[in-house]
Structures are given as C-alpha cells and as structure tokens.
PDB file of C-alpha atoms in Angstrom:
ATOM      1  CA  PRO A 607     158.949 -43.650 124.158  1.00  0.00           C
ATOM      2  CA  GLY A 608     158.581 -39.920 124.104  1.00  0.00           C
ATOM      3  CA  ALA A 609     155.518 -40.053 121.902  1.00  0.00           C
ATOM      4  CA  GLY A 610     152.048 -38.720 122.948  1.00  0.00           C
ATOM      5  CA  PRO A 611     149.107 -40.985 123.469  1.00  0.00           C
ATOM      6  CA  LEU A 612     147.306 -42.073 120.330  1.00  0.00           C
ATOM      7  CA  ALA A 613     143.810 -43.762 120.227  1.00  0.00           C
ATOM      8  CA  PHE A 614     141.703 -45.003 117.307  1.00  0.00           C
ATOM      9  CA  ASP A 615     139.594 -47.959 116.120  1.00  0.00           C
ATOM     10  CA  THR A 616     141.719 -50.309 113.987  1.00  0.00           C
ATOM     11  CA  GLY A 617     138.509 -51.918 112.440  1.00  0.00           C
ATOM     12  CA  PRO A 618     135.540 -54.101 113.322  1.00  0.00           C
ATOM     13  CA  ALA A 619     137.183 -56.079 116.208  1.00  0.00           C
ATOM     14  CA  ASN A 620     134.559 -58.747 116.998  1.00  0.00           C
ATOM     15  CA  ALA A 621     131.469 -56.859 115.497  1.00  0.00           C
ATOM     16  CA  LEU A 622     131.372 -58.719 112.219  1.00  0.00           C
ATOM     17  CA  LEU A 623     132.399 -62.040 113.814  1.00  0.00           C
ATOM     18  CA  ASP A 624     129.610 -61.908 116.302  1.00  0.00           C
ATOM     19  CA  ALA A 625     127.120 -60.818 113.827  1.00  0.00           C
ATOM     20  CA  ALA A 626     127.968 -63.680 111.629  1.00  0.00           C
ATOM     21  CA  VAL A 627     127.666 -66.246 114.294  1.00  0.00           C
ATOM     22  CA  ARG A 628     124.262 -64.919 115.213  1.00  0.00           C
ATOM     23  CA  HIS A 629     123.251 -65.034 111.563  1.00  0.00           C
ATOM     24  CA  PHE A 630     124.448 -68.583 110.978  1.00  0.00           C
ATOM     25  CA  THR A 631     122.974 -69.997 114.074  1.00  0.00           C
ATOM     26  CA  ALA A 632     119.633 -68.146 113.824  1.00  0.00           C
ATOM     27  CA  GLY A 633     120.427 -66.379 117.158  1.00  0.00           C
ATOM     28  CA  ALA A 634     121.242 -69.515 119.070  1.00  0.00           C
ATOM     29  CA  ALA A 635     124.806 -68.357 119.690  1.00  0.00           C
ATOM     30  CA  GLY A 636     126.130 -64.866 120.107  1.00  0.00           C
ATOM     31  CA  TYR A 637     129.865 -65.410 119.512  1.00  0.00           C
ATOM     32  CA  ASP A 638     132.311 -68.060 118.348  1.00  0.00           C
ATOM     33  CA  GLU A 639     132.956 -69.752 121.733  1.00  0.00           C
ATOM     34  CA  GLY A 640     136.662 -70.612 122.026  1.00  0.00           C
ATOM     35  CA  GLY A 641     137.020 -69.852 118.319  1.00  0.00           C
ATOM     36  CA  ARG A 642     135.888 -73.457 117.546  1.00  0.00           C
ATOM     37  CA  ARG A 643     134.073 -72.652 114.424  1.00  0.00           C
ATOM     38  CA  ALA A 644     136.798 -70.497 112.957  1.00  0.00           C
ATOM     39  CA  ALA A 645     139.237 -73.330 113.782  1.00  0.00           C
ATOM     40  CA  ALA A 646     137.142 -75.639 111.770  1.00  0.00           C
ATOM     41  CA  GLY A 647     137.138 -73.333 108.655  1.00  0.00           C
ATOM     42  CA  ARG A 648     139.683 -71.991 106.329  1.00  0.00           C
ATOM     43  CA  THR A 649     140.408 -68.344 105.449  1.00  0.00           C
ATOM     44  CA  SER A 650     139.044 -67.344 101.992  1.00  0.00           C
ATOM     45  CA  PRO A 651     141.588 -65.131 100.322  1.00  0.00           C
ATOM     46  CA  ALA A 652     138.963 -63.628  98.058  1.00  0.00           C
ATOM     47  CA  LEU A 653     136.626 -62.766 100.859  1.00  0.00           C
ATOM     48  CA  LEU A 654     139.446 -61.444 103.004  1.00  0.00           C
ATOM     49  CA  GLN A 655     140.673 -59.049 100.199  1.00  0.00           C
ATOM     50  CA  LEU A 656     137.177 -57.755  99.568  1.00  0.00           C
ATOM     51  CA  LEU A 657     136.702 -57.039 103.259  1.00  0.00           C
ATOM     52  CA  LEU A 658     140.121 -55.261 103.441  1.00  0.00           C
ATOM     53  CA  ASP A 659     139.265 -53.075 100.515  1.00  0.00           C
ATOM     54  CA  ASP A 660     136.908 -51.037 102.825  1.00  0.00           C
ATOM     55  CA  PRO A 661     138.057 -47.391 102.739  1.00  0.00           C
ATOM     56  CA  TYR A 662     137.992 -47.233 106.494  1.00  0.00           C
ATOM     57  CA  TYR A 663     141.268 -48.970 106.805  1.00  0.00           C
ATOM     58  CA  ARG A 664     143.032 -46.373 104.739  1.00  0.00           C
ATOM     59  CA  ARG A 665     141.866 -43.364 106.755  1.00  0.00           C
ATOM     60  CA  PRO A 666     144.514 -41.736 108.900  1.00  0.00           C
ATOM     61  CA  ALA A 667     144.247 -41.889 112.697  1.00  0.00           C
ATOM     62  CA  PRO A 668     142.630 -40.732 114.879  1.00  0.00           C
ATOM     63  CA  LYS A 669     139.283 -42.341 113.649  1.00  0.00           C
ATOM     64  CA  SER A 670     136.360 -44.132 115.031  1.00  0.00           C
ATOM     65  CA  THR A 671     133.957 -46.693 113.849  1.00  0.00           C
ATOM     66  CA  GLY A 672     131.507 -49.260 115.103  1.00  0.00           C
ATOM     67  CA  LYS A 673     128.378 -51.241 114.487  1.00  0.00           C
ATOM     68  CA  GLU A 674     126.819 -48.316 112.512  1.00  0.00           C
ATOM     69  CA  HIS A 675     129.307 -49.352 109.737  1.00  0.00           C
ATOM     70  CA  PHE A 676     130.396 -52.898 110.509  1.00  0.00           C
ATOM     71  CA  HIS A 677     127.043 -54.827 110.822  1.00  0.00           C
ATOM     72  CA  LEU A 678     125.177 -57.841 109.447  1.00  0.00           C
ATOM     73  CA  PRO A 679     123.756 -56.027 106.327  1.00  0.00           C
ATOM     74  CA  TYR A 680     127.328 -54.850 105.523  1.00  0.00           C
ATOM     75  CA  LEU A 681     128.582 -58.394 105.750  1.00  0.00           C
ATOM     76  CA  LEU A 682     125.773 -59.894 103.692  1.00  0.00           C
ATOM     77  CA  ARG A 683     126.470 -57.430 100.874  1.00  0.00           C
ATOM     78  CA  VAL A 684     130.105 -58.521 100.962  1.00  0.00           C
ATOM     79  CA  LEU A 685     129.232 -62.211 100.990  1.00  0.00           C
ATOM     80  CA  ALA A 686     126.975 -61.721  97.984  1.00  0.00           C
ATOM     81  CA  ASP A 687     130.063 -60.845  95.925  1.00  0.00           C
ATOM     82  CA  VAL A 688     131.900 -63.994  96.954  1.00  0.00           C
ATOM     83  CA  PRO A 689     129.292 -66.842  96.717  1.00  0.00           C
ATOM     84  CA  GLY A 690     130.022 -70.327  97.886  1.00  0.00           C
ATOM     85  CA  VAL A 691     131.972 -69.585 101.139  1.00  0.00           C
ATOM     86  CA  GLY A 692     130.712 -71.818 103.935  1.00  0.00           C
ATOM     87  CA  PRO A 693     129.837 -70.531 107.412  1.00  0.00           C
ATOM     88  CA  ASP A 694     132.907 -71.766 109.114  1.00  0.00           C
ATOM     89  CA  ASP A 695     135.101 -70.378 106.419  1.00  0.00           C
ATOM     90  CA  VAL A 696     133.361 -67.062 106.704  1.00  0.00           C
ATOM     91  CA  LEU A 697     134.089 -67.108 110.450  1.00  0.00           C
ATOM     92  CA  ALA A 698     137.747 -68.046 109.972  1.00  0.00           C
ATOM     93  CA  THR A 699     138.099 -65.162 107.390  1.00  0.00           C
ATOM     94  CA  LEU A 700     136.449 -62.669 109.796  1.00  0.00           C
ATOM     95  CA  THR A 701     138.805 -63.697 112.556  1.00  0.00           C
ATOM     96  CA  ARG A 702     141.746 -63.267 110.240  1.00  0.00           C
ATOM     97  CA  LEU A 703     140.322 -59.810 109.206  1.00  0.00           C
ATOM     98  CA  THR A 704     140.511 -58.770 112.893  1.00  0.00           C
ATOM     99  CA  ALA A 705     144.020 -60.061 113.186  1.00  0.00           C
ATOM    100  CA  VAL A 706     145.222 -58.443 110.021  1.00  0.00           C
ATOM    101  CA  THR A 707     143.686 -54.983 110.679  1.00  0.00           C
ATOM    102  CA  VAL A 708     145.067 -54.979 114.254  1.00  0.00           C
ATOM    103  CA  ALA A 709     148.528 -55.966 112.981  1.00  0.00           C
ATOM    104  CA  ASP A 710     148.545 -53.442 110.151  1.00  0.00           C
ATOM    105  CA  ALA A 711     147.812 -50.660 112.675  1.00  0.00           C
ATOM    106  CA  CYS A 712     150.494 -51.960 115.077  1.00  0.00           C
ATOM    107  CA  ARG A 713     153.145 -52.030 112.285  1.00  0.00           C
ATOM    108  CA  ALA A 714     152.158 -48.491 111.169  1.00  0.00           C
ATOM    109  CA  HIS A 715     153.020 -47.208 114.610  1.00  0.00           C
ATOM    110  CA  GLY A 716     155.986 -49.238 115.419  1.00  0.00           C
ATOM    111  CA  VAL A 717     154.311 -51.352 118.263  1.00  0.00           C
ATOM    112  CA  THR A 718     156.799 -53.631 119.975  1.00  0.00           C
ATOM    113  CA  GLN A 719     154.336 -54.984 122.590  1.00  0.00           C
ATOM    114  CA  LEU A 720     150.580 -55.627 122.168  1.00  0.00           C
ATOM    115  CA  VAL A 721     148.385 -55.813 125.247  1.00  0.00           C
ATOM    116  CA  ALA A 722     144.942 -57.244 124.417  1.00  0.00           C
ATOM    117  CA  SER A 723     141.788 -57.099 126.450  1.00  0.00           C
ATOM    118  CA  GLY A 724     138.057 -57.769 125.995  1.00  0.00           C
ATOM    119  CA  GLY A 725     136.173 -60.899 124.815  1.00  0.00           C
ATOM    120  CA  GLY A 726     138.674 -61.572 122.067  1.00  0.00           C
ATOM    121  CA  THR A 727     141.330 -62.557 124.507  1.00  0.00           C
ATOM    122  CA  ARG A 728     139.294 -65.738 125.238  1.00  0.00           C
ATOM    123  CA  ASN A 729     139.307 -66.707 121.658  1.00  0.00           C
ATOM    124  CA  PRO A 730     142.571 -68.628 121.235  1.00  0.00           C
ATOM    125  CA  VAL A 731     142.230 -68.820 117.445  1.00  0.00           C
ATOM    126  CA  MET A 732     142.006 -64.930 117.272  1.00  0.00           C
ATOM    127  CA  MET A 733     144.992 -64.492 119.602  1.00  0.00           C
ATOM    128  CA  ARG A 734     146.959 -67.044 117.606  1.00  0.00           C
ATOM    129  CA  MET A 735     146.261 -65.263 114.362  1.00  0.00           C
ATOM    130  CA  VAL A 736     147.131 -61.868 115.825  1.00  0.00           C
ATOM    131  CA  ALA A 737     150.518 -63.367 116.949  1.00  0.00           C
ATOM    132  CA  GLU A 738     151.094 -64.901 113.476  1.00  0.00           C
ATOM    133  CA  GLU A 739     150.531 -61.467 111.931  1.00  0.00           C
ATOM    134  CA  LEU A 740     152.988 -59.847 114.187  1.00  0.00           C
ATOM    135  CA  PRO A 741     156.143 -61.815 114.408  1.00  0.00           C
ATOM    136  CA  GLY A 742     158.659 -60.446 116.778  1.00  0.00           C
ATOM    137  CA  VAL A 743     155.942 -58.505 118.809  1.00  0.00           C
ATOM    138  CA  THR A 744     155.089 -59.636 122.305  1.00  0.00           C
ATOM    139  CA  VAL A 745     151.351 -60.410 122.397  1.00  0.00           C
ATOM    140  CA  ARG A 746     149.677 -60.894 125.836  1.00  0.00           C
ATOM    141  CA  SER A 747     146.436 -60.317 127.757  1.00  0.00           C
ATOM    142  CA  SER A 748     146.007 -57.320 130.107  1.00  0.00           C
ATOM    143  CA  ASP A 749     145.345 -59.865 132.790  1.00  0.00           C
ATOM    144  CA  ALA A 750     149.043 -60.600 132.734  1.00  0.00           C
ATOM    145  CA  LEU A 751     149.680 -57.060 133.822  1.00  0.00           C
ATOM    146  CA  GLY A 752     147.171 -57.149 136.697  1.00  0.00           C
ATOM    147  CA  LEU A 753     144.339 -55.363 134.801  1.00  0.00           C
ATOM    148  CA  PRO A 754     141.438 -57.845 134.496  1.00  0.00           C
ATOM    149  CA  SER A 755     140.178 -57.903 130.900  1.00  0.00           C
ATOM    150  CA  ASP A 756     136.596 -57.896 131.998  1.00  0.00           C
ATOM    151  CA  ALA A 757     137.090 -54.753 134.131  1.00  0.00           C
ATOM    152  CA  LYS A 758     138.710 -52.609 131.381  1.00  0.00           C
ATOM    153  CA  GLU A 759     135.802 -50.426 130.798  1.00  0.00           C
ATOM    154  CA  ALA A 760     135.083 -49.840 134.559  1.00  0.00           C
ATOM    155  CA  LEU A 761     138.723 -48.977 135.246  1.00  0.00           C
ATOM    156  CA  ALA A 762     138.833 -46.666 132.165  1.00  0.00           C
ATOM    157  CA  PHE A 763     135.771 -44.790 133.428  1.00  0.00           C
ATOM    158  CA  ALA A 764     137.319 -44.535 136.927  1.00  0.00           C
ATOM    159  CA  VAL A 765     140.435 -42.976 135.363  1.00  0.00           C
ATOM    160  CA  LEU A 766     138.387 -40.577 133.402  1.00  0.00           C
ATOM    161  CA  GLY A 767     136.553 -39.555 136.590  1.00  0.00           C
ATOM    162  CA  PHE A 768     139.831 -39.044 138.386  1.00  0.00           C
ATOM    163  CA  LEU A 769     141.101 -36.828 135.578  1.00  0.00           C
ATOM    164  CA  THR A 770     137.987 -34.640 135.616  1.00  0.00           C
ATOM    165  CA  VAL A 771     138.045 -34.229 139.458  1.00  0.00           C
ATOM    166  CA  ASN A 772     141.568 -33.192 139.265  1.00  0.00           C
ATOM    167  CA  GLY A 773     141.004 -30.706 136.468  1.00  0.00           C
ATOM    168  CA  LEU A 774     142.849 -32.771 133.788  1.00  0.00           C
ATOM    169  CA  PRO A 775     141.650 -33.308 130.212  1.00  0.00           C
ATOM    170  CA  GLY A 776     140.335 -36.740 129.528  1.00  0.00           C
ATOM    171  CA  ALA A 777     139.923 -36.096 125.709  1.00  0.00           C
ATOM    172  CA  LEU A 778     143.041 -35.395 123.687  1.00  0.00           C
ATOM    173  CA  PRO A 779     143.212 -34.376 119.991  1.00  0.00           C
ATOM    174  CA  SER A 780     145.497 -37.313 119.303  1.00  0.00           C
ATOM    175  CA  GLY A 781     142.768 -39.638 120.328  1.00  0.00           C
ATOM    176  CA  THR A 782     139.599 -37.795 119.146  1.00  0.00           C
ATOM    177  CA  GLY A 783     140.590 -35.572 116.338  1.00  0.00           C
ATOM    178  CA  ALA A 784     139.085 -32.646 118.269  1.00  0.00           C
ATOM    179  CA  ARG A 785     140.771 -29.127 118.030  1.00  0.00           C
ATOM    180  CA  ARG A 786     141.796 -29.030 121.687  1.00  0.00           C
ATOM    181  CA  ALA A 787     142.010 -31.102 124.906  1.00  0.00           C
ATOM    182  CA  THR A 788     138.982 -30.929 127.019  1.00  0.00           C
ATOM    183  CA  LEU A 789     137.647 -32.105 130.413  1.00  0.00           C
ATOM    184  CA  LEU A 790     134.968 -34.748 130.173  1.00  0.00           C
ATOM    185  CA  GLY A 791     131.599 -35.114 131.951  1.00  0.00           C
ATOM    186  CA  SER A 792     130.083 -33.010 134.774  1.00  0.00           C
ATOM    187  CA  ILE A 793     130.337 -33.199 138.473  1.00  0.00           C
ATOM    188  CA  THR A 794     127.074 -32.673 140.290  1.00  0.00           C
ATOM    189  CA  PRO A 795     127.158 -32.166 144.042  1.00  0.00           C
ATOM    190  CA  GLY A 796     124.758 -33.789 146.452  1.00  0.00           C
ATOM    191  CA  LEU A 797     123.316 -32.241 149.568  1.00  0.00           C
ATOM    192  CA  ARG A 798     126.492 -30.623 150.697  1.00  0.00           C
ATOM    193  CA  PRO A 799     128.853 -28.257 148.686  1.00  0.00           C
ATOM    194  CA  LEU A 800     131.618 -29.988 146.809  1.00  0.00           C
ATOM    195  CA  ARG A 801     135.174 -28.847 147.237  1.00  0.00           C
ATOM    196  CA  LEU A 802     137.447 -30.022 144.402  1.00  0.00           C
ATOM    197  CA  PRO A 803     141.188 -30.198 144.653  1.00  0.00           C
ATOM    198  CA  GLU A 804     143.386 -27.691 142.938  1.00  0.00           C
ATOM    199  CA  PRO A 805     143.966 -28.703 139.243  1.00  0.00           C
ATOM    200  CA  ALA A 806     146.847 -31.083 138.918  1.00  0.00           C
ATOM    201  CA  GLY A 807     150.018 -29.932 137.220  1.00  0.00           C
ATOM    202  CA  GLN A 808     150.377 -32.929 135.054  1.00  0.00           C
ATOM    203  CA  ALA A 809     148.536 -36.149 134.213  1.00  0.00           C
ATOM    204  CA  PRO A 810     149.521 -39.445 135.922  1.00  0.00           C
ATOM    205  CA  ARG A 811     151.754 -41.735 133.990  1.00  0.00           C
ATOM    206  CA  THR A 812     150.982 -45.046 135.718  1.00  0.00           C
ATOM    207  CA  LEU A 813     147.983 -46.957 137.027  1.00  0.00           C
ATOM    208  CA  ARG A 814     148.322 -49.411 139.927  1.00  0.00           C
ATOM    209  CA  VAL A 815     145.376 -51.833 140.198  1.00  0.00           C
ATOM    210  CA  CYS A 816     145.200 -53.132 143.786  1.00  0.00           C
ATOM    211  CA  ASP A 817     143.286 -56.298 145.038  1.00  0.00           C
ATOM    212  CA  PRO A 818     141.137 -55.010 147.813  1.00  0.00           C
ATOM    213  CA  THR A 819     140.940 -58.505 149.468  1.00  0.00           C
ATOM    214  CA  ARG A 820     144.631 -58.350 150.312  1.00  0.00           C
TER     215      ARG A 820
END
C-alpha cells in the first residue's frame, strides 16, 4: 500500500522447463502437461544450486530477460556440469527453480498475496511448489479474480491502448528502468479525423472485467 508499481522478470518462468521437455521428447511434447513428469522426478540440489548461481537473479529490479538468455543451449551447458541427472529429475528441478526464483522475488518485496496467470497455473506441481516456497502467502490464479489467465495479454494491451488514448504513460521507470515515463505506441486515424479526449488527470486504479454475455 502506498508504493508505486514495480515490474520485472523474476527468472525463466517456463522457458527452461518447456525447452527441456521438447529436448527429452525429441519435440513430441512442448510442455510438461499437468506437471506429470516433474511429479515423477526429484529435485537435484546440485543442479538447482548451479542454476541459481546465474548472475541474473542478483541483479536489482527493474530487469528483463527471456529466451535470449534462458534457452536450451544454456540448459545443456549447465547439465554438462552435473552429469547423471535423469530427465524427470531435471524437470522436477527446473519446476523448483521457477518456484524458488518467484518466491525469492516476492519475499524481497514483501508480497502478501500472489496472483498467478499464464500456462503455469495449469501445472499443479508448479503451483504447489510456489506455495511451499511462500508459506503464509496467499497464492491463487487470476481466474479467481475474474481475469481469465489465457486472456491476460489481450487485456493488458487493451489497458495500454486505453492509457495512450487518454494521454497517460504506459511505460514507467519503475517497470522499465527508463529515465522517464512515456506514452506507448501510436494512434493512426482512418478515413476520418480522430478527436482524442483531453488527457486524463490521473491513471485508473482498478480494472473491472465484464462478461459480455450477461
């Protein structure tokens, strides 16, 4: 309460896990459906510690990463230093890695409630591990708040469009590391002139998602 918004990537999320599944199944599967393979394995402490030694996790926020860093060649290099870890144990360890890095970031910022979205919410093993790493923190899916997990990206871009139309910045230094807040994107009129509203005095604080069928 009273703090400004903060945004950053905590780590690889599902990137390494999905890459490992594709590797171990020769492309037959793209992700660990239902977390079944991770559930069949055991976390390797040595592999987990080696993964956690990545300097990215110690960088201060805001920060951003993705598959340009956390990809299959990266994972194979790490696995070469910890031989003998079976595929299911690798998947269990990578699932725990996501849980630990998310939990570490939450603790660092005093999070008391964690709302999750995306494909990981359909992985009960991952959600269980996140809850294990955050005792005393409420962990639930965004679906429970009326924001469908699968629609998160679409709704986010709708909000960004709303901000731009109303003259409000959609990029904040606390989320991007930029020097100043800026409007995002461009608005291109069609056949007729476009009359934009006067810039809003302040950004909205809430989002209500309505069911158009009701």
